[in-house]
């Protein structure tokens, strides 16, 4: 099986004549847009709307193809100077259209009875939600010249600082065990079964940040100050208000979710203390053991194993999803393994021009890596569900972006737990799932608190690396509490997490996605196969409706704290289950599985012939 993704189906290289031709087309398209915007006063409302939409569609499709190719090349190798240069060239060309786009949007927002006109034309009717959003956001436009200046300055501002953070974290050398490795590889050792390896890797990771912390601090300060300034110029009350408006999500929804999370935080701290005690720690769980596998985890999986397991699993849910998963492996959509210069973590990028997605992971052969693949393949399935939309209806907002990915995780883990061959296996799997959910609750909440603190303080002061580390430790204290050993937290999480260097507040959407998906999966368990068409409709709706209206497809009210409490209660029950399965308390339960072999997923699917859900009624 391939180790890296195939990008040749997009372009065969930057020297591909097709790439050069598309760059020329993009320049011409921008010129056409500018010329069109300069003659808007000569257009009838209907003609101006239709011509503007046609230009926007062409610009979106062509620029998307060029940007995705350069971005994927750069992500696979941040030392690829040409990729960075080409990406910059594309973005520079696009800034030329920023003023014209703002001019057209302003013109559109002033059309009397705009929505009546949109509803009367079949070409425009598909974009009803887009024009409704445009009207809502029109008061925040900077005007033609302002938008053009903003777009151009961001190239040497936030975009450049973001590139610096990615470059530094992907290339910083990490001294470990007498040799040198990279940050992605050292962070993967957090899952190693050997406690000595986990602690040594944690210490090596923290040490390496000293080389880059000051430069990354400048990047973070600069990006957040630009965010604050941009919000002030556009008339937003705060960066969070701007994020929520762009996310088509109500503040009431965020408050309901965060409020429910705060109520259940003591339960997660109970789990962390129990795991810490099971691993021999008396003062809470040290950071380096957050991802410690419970049991003698010796199972390792190849990418062929991962394909077989995931295709078999998703076949029990939906054949369309299973077929897409098989294609992703067979058609080289995935860049699997860590290497020097490759971006850390994992992501999925939709490439609309070829009707496919591309997935980057740092696969190390653990069961957690299979779950990560399932997560990213959920994004790919989401992309597939929205592919038949018109070009300008293919972007979903941050909160709903994690729905399909986290739902996939629920499918994988629920099936594995259901087919566990013993209580020990069941305990081990439940602990593994709790480990992941704790990340999207405690860690994500700490990231939300940290970014809030940074934005609240940035206007008053430049925050050096030491100040930022102090803020991070304070955020972790408020979130994890006594669940973590205060002597072993992670002050440098602001350095390695790319989310702080892109979209503002790209943290709470993970908690949203995780809890929303758990609520949806609970509905699937109740309704069985009848739920699947509703689920696909919900995913398709994510690009043309608010978060609240998307949830209504499944009969859910996101502003009601009870929904979020219900999703969190399923986690609380799992924490309690650790005690119930052994008739002991949670500490004893975790201590018990610590001394037993952790389940091997390969045993559940012998020879790839037996599906996990042998009796579908068990899931209903």
Coordinates of C-alpha atoms in Angstrom, one line a residue:
X1 CA 0.0 0.0 0.0
X2 CA 1.2 3.5 -0.6
X3 CA 2.9 5.5 2.1
X4 CA 2.2 9.0 0.7
X5 CA -0.8 10.5 -1.1
X6 CA -1.1 10.9 -4.8
X7 CA -1.3 14.6 -5.9
X8 CA -0.7 13.9 -9.6
X9 CA -4.4 13.7 -10.2
X10 CA -4.6 17.4 -9.4
X11 CA -1.3 18.6 -11.1
X12 CA 1.8 16.6 -12.0
X13 CA 4.0 19.3 -10.5
X14 CA 4.4 23.1 -10.5
X15 CA 6.0 22.6 -13.9
X16 CA 2.8 21.0 -15.2
X17 CA 1.5 23.1 -18.1
X18 CA -2.0 22.7 -16.6
X19 CA -0.8 24.5 -13.5
X20 CA 0.6 27.4 -15.5
X21 CA -2.5 27.6 -17.6
X22 CA -4.7 27.7 -14.5
X23 CA -2.6 30.4 -12.9
X24 CA -3.1 32.5 -16.1
X25 CA -6.9 31.7 -16.0
X26 CA -7.0 32.9 -12.4
X27 CA -5.3 36.2 -13.2
X28 CA -7.7 36.7 -16.1
X29 CA -10.7 35.8 -13.9
X30 CA -9.7 38.3 -11.3
X31 CA -9.4 41.0 -14.0
X32 CA -12.8 40.1 -15.2
X33 CA -14.2 40.4 -11.7
X34 CA -12.6 43.8 -11.2
X35 CA -14.0 45.0 -14.6
X36 CA -17.5 43.7 -13.7
X37 CA -17.5 45.4 -10.3
X38 CA -16.5 48.7 -11.9
X39 CA -19.7 48.6 -14.0
X40 CA -22.3 47.5 -11.4
X41 CA -24.2 50.7 -11.9
X42 CA -25.0 49.5 -15.4
X43 CA -26.4 46.2 -14.3
X44 CA -30.0 45.3 -13.5
X45 CA -30.4 43.7 -10.1
X46 CA -31.1 40.3 -11.6
X47 CA -28.3 40.4 -14.1
X48 CA -25.8 41.7 -11.5
X49 CA -26.7 38.9 -9.2
X50 CA -26.4 36.2 -11.7
X51 CA -23.1 37.5 -13.2
X52 CA -21.7 38.0 -9.8
X53 CA -22.6 34.4 -8.7
X54 CA -21.1 33.0 -11.9
X55 CA -17.8 34.8 -11.3
X56 CA -17.8 33.8 -7.6
X57 CA -18.3 30.2 -8.6
X58 CA -15.5 30.2 -11.2
X59 CA -13.2 31.9 -8.8
X60 CA -14.0 29.5 -5.9
X61 CA -13.4 26.4 -8.1
X62 CA -10.3 27.5 -9.8
X63 CA -8.6 29.1 -6.8
X64 CA -9.6 26.1 -4.6
X65 CA -7.8 23.7 -6.9
X66 CA -4.6 25.8 -7.0
X67 CA -4.6 26.5 -3.3
X68 CA -5.2 22.9 -2.2
X69 CA -2.4 21.6 -4.4
X70 CA 0.2 24.0 -3.1
X71 CA -1.1 23.6 0.5
X72 CA -0.9 19.8 0.3
X73 CA 2.6 19.9 -1.2
X74 CA 3.7 22.3 1.6
X75 CA 2.1 20.2 4.4
X76 CA 3.9 17.1 3.1
X77 CA 7.2 18.9 3.3
X78 CA 7.4 22.3 4.9
X79 CA 10.9 22.7 3.5
X80 CA 9.4 22.7 0.0
X81 CA 10.2 26.3 -0.8
X82 CA 8.5 26.2 -4.2
X83 CA 5.3 25.1 -2.6
X84 CA 5.3 28.0 -0.2
X85 CA 6.2 30.4 -3.0
X86 CA 3.5 29.1 -5.3
X87 CA 0.9 29.2 -2.5
X88 CA 1.9 32.8 -1.8
X89 CA 1.6 33.7 -5.5
X90 CA -2.0 32.2 -5.7
X91 CA -3.0 34.1 -2.6
X92 CA -1.4 37.3 -3.9
X93 CA -3.5 37.0 -7.1
X94 CA -6.6 36.5 -5.1
X95 CA -6.1 39.6 -3.1
X96 CA -6.6 41.5 -6.3
X97 CA -10.3 40.3 -6.3
X98 CA -10.9 41.2 -2.6
X99 CA -12.0 44.8 -3.4
X100 CA -14.2 43.8 -6.3
X101 CA -15.8 41.1 -4.1
X102 CA -16.5 43.6 -1.3
X103 CA -17.9 46.0 -3.9
X104 CA -20.3 43.4 -5.3
X105 CA -21.4 42.3 -1.8
X106 CA -22.1 45.9 -0.8
X107 CA -24.1 46.4 -4.0
X108 CA -26.1 43.2 -3.4
X109 CA -26.9 44.2 0.2
X110 CA -28.5 47.4 -1.0
X111 CA -30.9 45.7 -3.5
X112 CA -34.5 46.4 -2.4
X113 CA -36.4 43.2 -1.7
X114 CA -33.2 41.1 -2.4
X115 CA -34.6 37.8 -1.0
X116 CA -37.8 38.2 -3.1
X117 CA -35.6 38.5 -6.2
X118 CA -33.5 35.5 -5.2
X119 CA -36.5 33.4 -4.6
X120 CA -37.9 34.2 -8.0
X121 CA -35.0 32.8 -10.0
X122 CA -34.1 29.1 -10.2
X123 CA -30.4 30.0 -10.7
X124 CA -30.2 32.0 -7.5
X125 CA -32.6 30.1 -5.3
X126 CA -30.0 27.5 -4.4
X127 CA -28.1 30.3 -2.8
X128 CA -30.9 31.6 -0.5
X129 CA -28.8 30.9 2.7
X130 CA -25.7 32.5 1.2
X131 CA -27.6 35.7 0.5
X132 CA -29.3 35.7 3.9
X133 CA -25.8 35.5 5.4
X134 CA -24.5 38.2 3.2
X135 CA -27.2 40.5 4.4
X136 CA -26.4 39.7 8.0
X137 CA -22.7 40.4 7.5
X138 CA -22.9 43.4 5.3
X139 CA -22.6 45.9 8.1
X140 CA -19.1 44.5 8.8
X141 CA -17.7 45.0 5.3
X142 CA -14.8 47.5 5.0
X143 CA -15.7 48.7 1.5
X144 CA -13.9 47.9 -1.7
X145 CA -10.5 49.5 -0.9
X146 CA -10.6 48.4 2.8
X147 CA -11.2 44.8 1.9
X148 CA -8.4 44.9 -0.7
X149 CA -6.0 46.4 1.8
X150 CA -6.9 43.9 4.5
X151 CA -6.4 41.0 2.2
X152 CA -3.0 42.2 1.0
X153 CA -1.7 43.0 4.5
X154 CA -2.7 39.6 5.8
X155 CA -0.3 38.0 3.4
X156 CA 2.6 39.5 5.2
X157 CA 0.8 39.5 8.5
X158 CA -1.2 36.6 10.0
X159 CA -0.7 34.3 7.1
X160 CA 3.1 34.7 7.2
X161 CA 3.1 34.3 11.0
X162 CA 1.1 31.1 10.7
X163 CA 3.5 29.7 8.1
X164 CA 6.4 30.5 10.6
X165 CA 4.7 28.5 13.4
X166 CA 4.1 25.5 11.1
X167 CA 7.7 25.6 9.8
X168 CA 9.3 25.9 13.2
X169 CA 7.3 23.1 14.8
X170 CA 7.8 20.7 11.9
X171 CA 11.5 21.2 11.6
X172 CA 12.7 21.8 15.2
X173 CA 15.2 19.0 16.2
X174 CA 14.3 17.0 19.3
X175 CA 17.1 15.4 21.2
X176 CA 16.0 12.0 22.5
X177 CA 17.7 8.8 23.6
X178 CA 21.1 9.8 22.2
X179 CA 19.8 10.8 18.8
X180 CA 17.7 13.4 17.1
X181 CA 14.1 13.1 16.0
X182 CA 11.2 15.4 15.1
X183 CA 8.3 16.8 17.1
X184 CA 5.6 14.6 15.5
X185 CA 7.5 11.4 16.3
X186 CA 8.3 12.4 19.9
X187 CA 4.7 13.3 20.6
X188 CA 3.6 9.9 19.3
X189 CA 5.6 8.3 22.1
X190 CA 2.9 9.6 24.5
X191 CA 1.1 6.4 23.5
X192 CA 4.0 4.1 24.2
X193 CA 3.3 1.2 26.6
X194 CA 6.6 1.8 28.5
X195 CA 6.1 4.5 31.2
X196 CA 9.8 5.4 31.1
X197 CA 9.5 6.1 27.4
X198 CA 6.5 8.3 27.9
X199 CA 8.1 10.4 30.6
X200 CA 11.4 10.7 28.7
X201 CA 9.6 11.7 25.5
X202 CA 7.6 14.3 27.5
X203 CA 10.7 15.8 28.9
X204 CA 12.4 15.8 25.5
X205 CA 9.4 17.5 24.0
X206 CA 9.3 20.3 26.6
X207 CA 13.1 20.9 26.2
X208 CA 12.9 21.3 22.4
X209 CA 10.4 24.2 22.7
X210 CA 13.1 26.4 24.2
X211 CA 14.6 26.7 20.8
X212 CA 11.5 28.1 19.1
X213 CA 9.3 29.5 21.9
X214 CA 10.3 33.2 21.4
X215 CA 9.7 33.2 17.7
X216 CA 6.4 31.4 18.0
X217 CA 5.4 33.9 20.8
X218 CA 5.9 36.7 18.3
X219 CA 3.7 34.8 15.8
X220 CA 0.9 34.3 18.3
X221 CA 1.0 37.9 19.5
X222 CA 1.0 39.3 16.0
X223 CA -1.9 37.1 14.8
X224 CA -4.1 37.9 17.8
X225 CA -3.4 41.6 17.5
X226 CA -4.4 41.5 13.8
X227 CA -7.6 39.7 14.8
X228 CA -8.5 42.3 17.4
X229 CA -7.8 45.2 15.1
X230 CA -9.8 43.6 12.3
X231 CA -12.8 43.0 14.6
X232 CA -12.7 46.6 15.8
X233 CA -12.5 48.0 12.2
X234 CA -15.5 45.8 11.2
X235 CA -17.6 46.7 14.2
X236 CA -17.7 43.3 16.0
X237 CA -18.1 43.4 19.7
X238 CA -15.3 40.8 20.2
X239 CA -13.4 38.2 18.2
X240 CA -15.7 35.5 19.8
X241 CA -18.8 37.4 18.4
X242 CA -17.2 37.4 15.0
X243 CA -16.4 33.7 15.2
X244 CA -20.0 32.8 16.2
X245 CA -21.5 35.0 13.4
X246 CA -19.2 33.4 10.8
X247 CA -20.0 30.0 12.2
X248 CA -23.8 30.6 11.9
X249 CA -24.2 29.7 15.5
X250 CA -26.0 31.4 18.4
X251 CA -24.2 32.5 21.6
X252 CA -27.0 30.7 23.5
X253 CA -25.8 27.4 21.9
X254 CA -22.2 28.0 23.0
X255 CA -23.3 29.0 26.5
X256 CA -25.5 26.0 26.9
X257 CA -22.7 23.6 25.8
X258 CA -20.0 25.3 27.9
X259 CA -22.3 25.4 30.9
X260 CA -23.1 21.7 30.7
X261 CA -19.3 20.9 30.3
X262 CA -18.5 22.9 33.4
X263 CA -21.2 21.0 35.4
X264 CA -19.6 17.6 34.4
X265 CA -16.0 18.6 34.8
X266 CA -15.7 17.0 38.2
X267 CA -16.6 13.7 36.7
X268 CA -13.7 13.9 34.2
X269 CA -11.4 14.9 37.1
X270 CA -12.5 11.8 38.9
X271 CA -11.6 9.7 35.9
X272 CA -8.2 11.3 35.6
X273 CA -7.4 10.8 39.3
X274 CA -8.5 7.2 39.1
X275 CA -6.3 6.6 36.1
X276 CA -3.4 8.3 37.8
X277 CA -3.8 6.1 40.9
X278 CA -4.0 3.0 38.8
X279 CA -0.7 4.0 37.2
X280 CA 1.0 4.6 40.6
X281 CA 0.5 8.4 40.9
X282 CA -0.9 9.8 44.1
X283 CA -1.3 13.5 43.1
X284 CA -3.4 13.2 40.0
X285 CA -2.4 12.1 36.5
X286 CA 0.9 13.6 35.1
X287 CA 0.6 15.0 31.6
X288 CA 3.0 12.4 30.2
X289 CA 0.5 9.6 31.2
X290 CA -2.6 11.2 29.7
X291 CA -2.4 8.8 26.8
X292 CA -1.0 5.9 28.6
X293 CA -2.5 2.6 27.2
X294 CA -4.2 0.7 30.0
X295 CA -3.0 -2.9 29.9
X296 CA -0.1 -4.6 28.1
X297 CA -0.7 -3.1 24.7
X298 CA 1.6 -4.8 22.3
X299 CA -0.8 -4.9 19.3
X300 CA 0.4 -3.1 16.3
X301 CA -1.4 -2.6 13.0
X302 CA -0.3 -2.0 9.4
X303 CA -2.2 0.3 7.0
X304 CA -3.6 -2.8 5.4
X305 CA -5.0 -3.9 8.8
X306 CA -6.5 -0.4 9.2
X307 CA -8.2 -0.6 5.8
X308 CA -9.7 -4.0 6.5
X309 CA -10.9 -3.1 9.9
X310 CA -12.5 0.2 8.9
X311 CA -14.1 -1.1 5.7
X312 CA -15.6 -4.0 7.7
X313 CA -16.8 -1.7 10.5
X314 CA -18.5 0.9 8.3
X315 CA -20.1 -1.8 6.1
X316 CA -22.4 -2.4 9.1
X317 CA -23.4 1.2 9.1
X318 CA -23.6 2.4 5.5
X319 CA -22.3 0.9 2.3
X320 CA -21.7 4.3 0.7
X321 CA -19.4 5.2 3.6
X322 CA -17.6 1.9 3.5
X323 CA -17.0 2.2 -0.3
X324 CA -15.5 5.6 0.1
X325 CA -13.2 4.4 2.9
X326 CA -12.0 1.6 0.5
X327 CA -11.4 4.1 -2.2
X328 CA -9.4 6.3 0.1
X329 CA -6.9 3.5 0.7
X330 CA -6.9 2.1 -2.9
X331 CA -6.7 5.5 -4.7
X332 CA -3.9 6.9 -2.5
X333 CA -5.8 9.6 -0.7
X334 CA -3.7 9.2 2.4
X335 CA -0.2 10.3 3.5
X336 CA 0.4 8.0 6.4
X337 CA 3.7 8.1 8.2
X338 CA 5.7 10.8 10.2
X339 CA 8.9 12.2 8.6
X340 CA 11.1 15.1 9.0
X341 CA 9.6 18.3 7.6
X342 CA 6.0 16.9 7.4
X343 CA 3.3 18.7 9.3
X344 CA 2.3 17.2 12.6
X345 CA -1.1 15.9 13.7
X346 CA -3.7 14.9 11.2
X347 CA -6.2 16.6 8.8
X348 CA -8.5 16.1 5.9
X349 CA -8.7 18.5 2.9
X350 CA -11.4 18.3 0.4
X351 CA -10.3 18.6 -3.2
X352 CA -13.5 19.5 -5.1
X353 CA -11.8 19.6 -8.5
X354 CA -11.3 15.9 -8.4
X355 CA -14.2 14.9 -6.3
X356 CA -11.9 13.4 -3.6
X357 CA -10.2 14.3 -0.3
X358 CA -6.7 14.1 0.9
X359 CA -5.8 12.9 4.4
X360 CA -2.6 13.5 6.4
X361 CA -1.8 11.4 9.4
X362 CA 1.3 10.5 11.4
X363 CA 0.5 6.7 11.6
X364 CA 2.4 4.8 14.2
X365 CA 0.6 1.5 14.1
X366 CA -1.5 1.8 17.3
X367 CA -5.3 1.3 17.7
X368 CA -5.5 5.1 18.3
X369 CA -4.1 5.6 14.8
X370 CA -6.9 3.6 13.4
X371 CA -9.4 5.8 15.3
X372 CA -7.6 8.9 13.9
X373 CA -8.0 7.5 10.4
X374 CA -11.7 6.9 11.0
X375 CA -12.0 10.5 12.2
X376 CA -10.4 12.0 9.1
X377 CA -12.3 9.7 6.9
X378 CA -15.4 11.1 8.5
X379 CA -14.4 14.5 7.2
X380 CA -13.9 12.9 3.8
X381 CA -17.5 11.5 3.9
X382 CA -18.8 14.9 4.9
X383 CA -17.1 16.3 1.9
X384 CA -18.7 13.6 -0.3
X385 CA -22.2 14.4 1.1
X386 CA -21.9 18.1 0.2
X387 CA -20.3 17.5 -3.2
X388 CA -23.5 17.8 -5.2
X389 CA -24.1 21.3 -3.9
X390 CA -23.4 24.3 -6.0
X391 CA -19.7 25.6 -5.7
X392 CA -20.5 28.3 -3.2
X393 CA -22.5 25.9 -1.0
X394 CA -19.6 23.6 -0.1
X395 CA -18.2 25.3 3.0
X396 CA -19.4 24.2 6.4
X397 CA -18.9 26.2 9.5
X398 CA -16.5 25.3 12.3
X399 CA -19.0 24.0 14.9
X400 CA -20.5 21.4 12.5
X401 CA -17.1 20.6 10.9
X402 CA -16.4 17.9 13.5
X403 CA -19.7 16.1 13.3
X404 CA -19.1 13.3 10.8
X405 CA -15.5 12.8 12.0
X406 CA -16.5 12.3 15.6
X407 CA -19.5 10.2 14.6
X408 CA -17.1 7.8 12.8
X409 CA -15.2 7.5 16.1
X410 CA -18.4 6.6 17.9
X411 CA -19.1 3.9 15.3
X412 CA -15.7 2.4 15.7
X413 CA -15.6 2.4 19.5
X414 CA -19.2 1.3 20.1
X415 CA -18.7 -1.7 17.8
X416 CA -15.5 -2.7 19.4
X417 CA -17.0 -2.4 22.9
X418 CA -20.1 -4.3 21.9
X419 CA -18.0 -7.2 20.6
X420 CA -15.5 -7.3 23.5
X421 CA -14.8 -10.9 24.6
X422 CA -14.4 -10.2 28.3
X423 CA -15.0 -7.6 30.9
X424 CA -11.3 -6.8 30.8
X425 CA -11.5 -6.0 27.1
X426 CA -14.6 -3.9 27.6
X427 CA -12.9 -2.0 30.4
X428 CA -9.8 -1.3 28.3
X429 CA -11.9 -0.1 25.4
X430 CA -14.1 2.1 27.6
X431 CA -10.9 3.7 29.1
X432 CA -9.5 4.3 25.6
X433 CA -12.7 6.1 24.7
X434 CA -12.8 8.1 27.9
X435 CA -9.2 9.1 27.2
X436 CA -10.3 10.6 23.8
X437 CA -13.5 12.3 25.2
X438 CA -11.5 13.8 28.0
X439 CA -9.4 15.5 25.3
X440 CA -12.4 17.1 23.7
X441 CA -13.8 18.2 27.0
X442 CA -11.0 19.1 29.4
X443 CA -8.2 19.9 26.9
X444 CA -10.5 21.8 24.5
X445 CA -12.0 23.8 27.4
X446 CA -8.5 24.7 28.5
X447 CA -7.7 25.9 24.9
X448 CA -10.8 28.0 24.9
X449 CA -9.9 29.6 28.2
X450 CA -6.3 30.2 27.0
X451 CA -7.3 31.9 23.8
X452 CA -9.9 34.0 25.7
X453 CA -7.1 35.2 28.0
X454 CA -4.7 35.9 25.2
X455 CA -7.3 38.0 23.3
X456 CA -8.3 39.8 26.5
X457 CA -4.7 40.8 27.2
X458 CA -3.1 41.3 23.8
X459 CA -4.3 44.9 23.3
X460 CA -2.7 45.9 26.6
X461 CA 0.6 44.1 26.4
X462 CA 3.0 41.9 24.4
X463 CA 2.9 38.5 26.0
X464 CA 6.4 36.8 26.0
X465 CA 6.8 33.1 26.1
X466 CA 7.0 32.9 29.9
X467 CA 3.7 34.9 30.2
X468 CA 2.0 32.6 27.6
X469 CA 3.2 29.5 29.5
X470 CA 1.7 30.9 32.7
X471 CA -1.6 31.5 31.0
X472 CA -1.6 28.0 29.6
X473 CA -0.9 26.5 33.0
X474 CA -3.7 28.6 34.5
X475 CA -6.1 27.4 31.8
X476 CA -5.2 23.8 32.5
X477 CA -5.7 24.3 36.2
X478 CA -9.2 25.7 35.6
X479 CA -10.1 22.9 33.2
X480 CA -8.3 19.8 34.5
X481 CA -8.3 20.8 38.2
X482 CA -6.9 18.2 40.6
X483 CA -7.3 15.6 37.9
X484 CA -3.8 16.5 36.7
X485 CA -0.6 16.5 38.8
X486 CA 0.2 20.2 39.1
X487 CA 4.0 19.3 38.8
X488 CA 3.6 17.8 35.4
X489 CA 1.3 19.9 33.2
X490 CA 2.1 21.2 29.7
X491 CA 3.0 24.9 29.6
X492 CA 3.9 24.8 25.8
X493 CA 0.6 23.6 24.4
X494 CA 0.3 27.0 22.8
X495 CA 3.4 26.4 20.7
X496 CA 2.5 23.1 19.1
X497 CA -1.2 23.5 18.5
X498 CA -1.7 25.0 15.0
X499 CA -5.3 25.9 15.8
X500 CA -4.2 29.1 17.6
X501 CA -2.5 30.3 14.4
X502 CA -5.5 30.1 12.0
X503 CA -9.2 30.6 12.6
X504 CA -10.0 32.3 15.9
X505 CA -11.5 30.1 18.6
X506 CA -11.0 26.9 16.6
X507 CA -11.3 24.9 19.8
X508 CA -14.9 24.7 21.0
X509 CA -16.0 23.2 17.7
X510 CA -14.2 20.0 18.8
X511 CA -16.3 19.8 21.9
X512 CA -19.4 20.7 19.9
X513 CA -18.6 18.0 17.3
X514 CA -17.8 15.4 20.0
X515 CA -21.0 15.9 22.0
X516 CA -23.2 16.5 19.0
X517 CA -22.0 13.3 17.5
X518 CA -22.5 11.3 20.7
X519 CA -26.1 12.6 20.8
X520 CA -26.6 11.6 17.1
X521 CA -25.1 8.2 17.7
X522 CA -27.4 7.6 20.6
X523 CA -30.3 8.4 18.2
X524 CA -28.8 5.9 15.7
X525 CA -28.8 3.3 18.4
X526 CA -32.5 3.9 19.0
X527 CA -33.6 4.1 15.4
X528 CA -31.2 1.7 13.6
X529 CA -31.0 1.8 9.8
X530 CA -33.8 4.3 9.6
X531 CA -31.5 6.9 11.0
X532 CA -28.9 6.7 8.2
X533 CA -30.8 8.7 5.5
X534 CA -31.5 11.4 8.1
X535 CA -27.9 11.5 9.1
X536 CA -26.8 12.0 5.5
X537 CA -29.4 14.8 5.0
X538 CA -28.1 16.4 8.2
X539 CA -24.5 16.4 6.8
X540 CA -25.7 17.8 3.5
X541 CA -27.6 20.6 5.3
X542 CA -24.5 21.8 7.2
X543 CA -23.5 24.1 4.4
X544 CA -26.8 25.8 3.8
X545 CA -28.2 26.3 7.3
X546 CA -27.3 27.6 10.8
X547 CA -26.0 25.1 13.3
X548 CA -29.3 25.2 15.1
X549 CA -31.3 24.5 11.9
X550 CA -28.9 21.6 11.0
X551 CA -29.6 20.0 14.4
X552 CA -33.4 20.4 13.8
X553 CA -33.0 17.9 11.0
X554 CA -32.6 15.3 13.8
X555 CA -35.1 17.0 16.1
X556 CA -32.4 18.5 18.4
X557 CA -32.5 21.9 20.1
X558 CA -28.9 23.1 20.6
X559 CA -29.8 26.0 22.8
X560 CA -31.3 23.6 25.4
X561 CA -28.7 22.6 28.0
X562 CA -30.5 19.3 28.5
X563 CA -29.3 18.1 25.1
X564 CA -25.6 18.7 26.1
X565 CA -26.2 17.2 29.5
X566 CA -27.6 14.1 27.9
X567 CA -24.5 13.7 25.7
X568 CA -22.2 14.2 28.7
X569 CA -24.2 11.8 30.8
X570 CA -23.3 9.0 28.5
X571 CA -19.7 9.7 29.3
X572 CA -20.4 9.9 33.0
X573 CA -22.1 6.5 32.8
X574 CA -18.9 5.0 31.2
X575 CA -16.8 6.4 34.0
X576 CA -19.2 4.8 36.5
X577 CA -19.1 1.6 34.4
X578 CA -15.5 1.2 35.1
X579 CA -16.5 0.4 38.7
X580 CA -19.6 -1.5 37.9
X581 CA -17.9 -4.1 35.7
X582 CA -15.7 -5.3 38.5
X583 CA -18.0 -4.6 41.5
X584 CA -15.1 -2.4 42.8
X585 CA -14.5 1.3 42.7
X586 CA -13.1 3.0 39.6
X587 CA -9.5 3.0 41.0
X588 CA -9.7 -0.8 41.4
X589 CA -11.2 -1.2 38.0
X590 CA -8.4 0.7 36.3
X591 CA -5.8 -1.1 38.4
X592 CA -7.3 -4.4 37.2
X593 CA -7.0 -3.7 33.5
X594 CA -3.5 -2.3 34.0
X595 CA -2.4 -5.8 34.7
X596 CA -4.3 -7.5 31.9
X597 CA -3.7 -7.6 28.1
X598 CA -5.5 -4.8 26.3
X599 CA -7.8 -6.1 23.6
X600 CA -6.5 -6.5 20.1
X601 CA -9.0 -5.3 17.5
X602 CA -7.5 -7.8 15.0
X603 CA -9.0 -10.5 17.2
X604 CA -12.5 -9.1 16.7
X605 CA -12.2 -9.3 13.0
X606 CA -10.4 -12.6 12.3
X607 CA -9.2 -12.7 8.7
X608 CA -11.4 -9.8 7.9
X609 CA -14.4 -12.1 7.5
X610 CA -16.6 -11.4 10.5
X611 CA -18.2 -8.0 10.9
X612 CA -18.2 -6.4 14.4
X613 CA -22.0 -6.1 14.5
X614 CA -23.1 -9.7 14.0
X615 CA -26.5 -8.9 15.5
X616 CA -27.7 -5.4 14.5
X617 CA -30.5 -5.6 17.0
X618 CA -27.9 -5.2 19.8
X619 CA -27.2 -1.7 18.5
X620 CA -30.8 -0.6 18.5

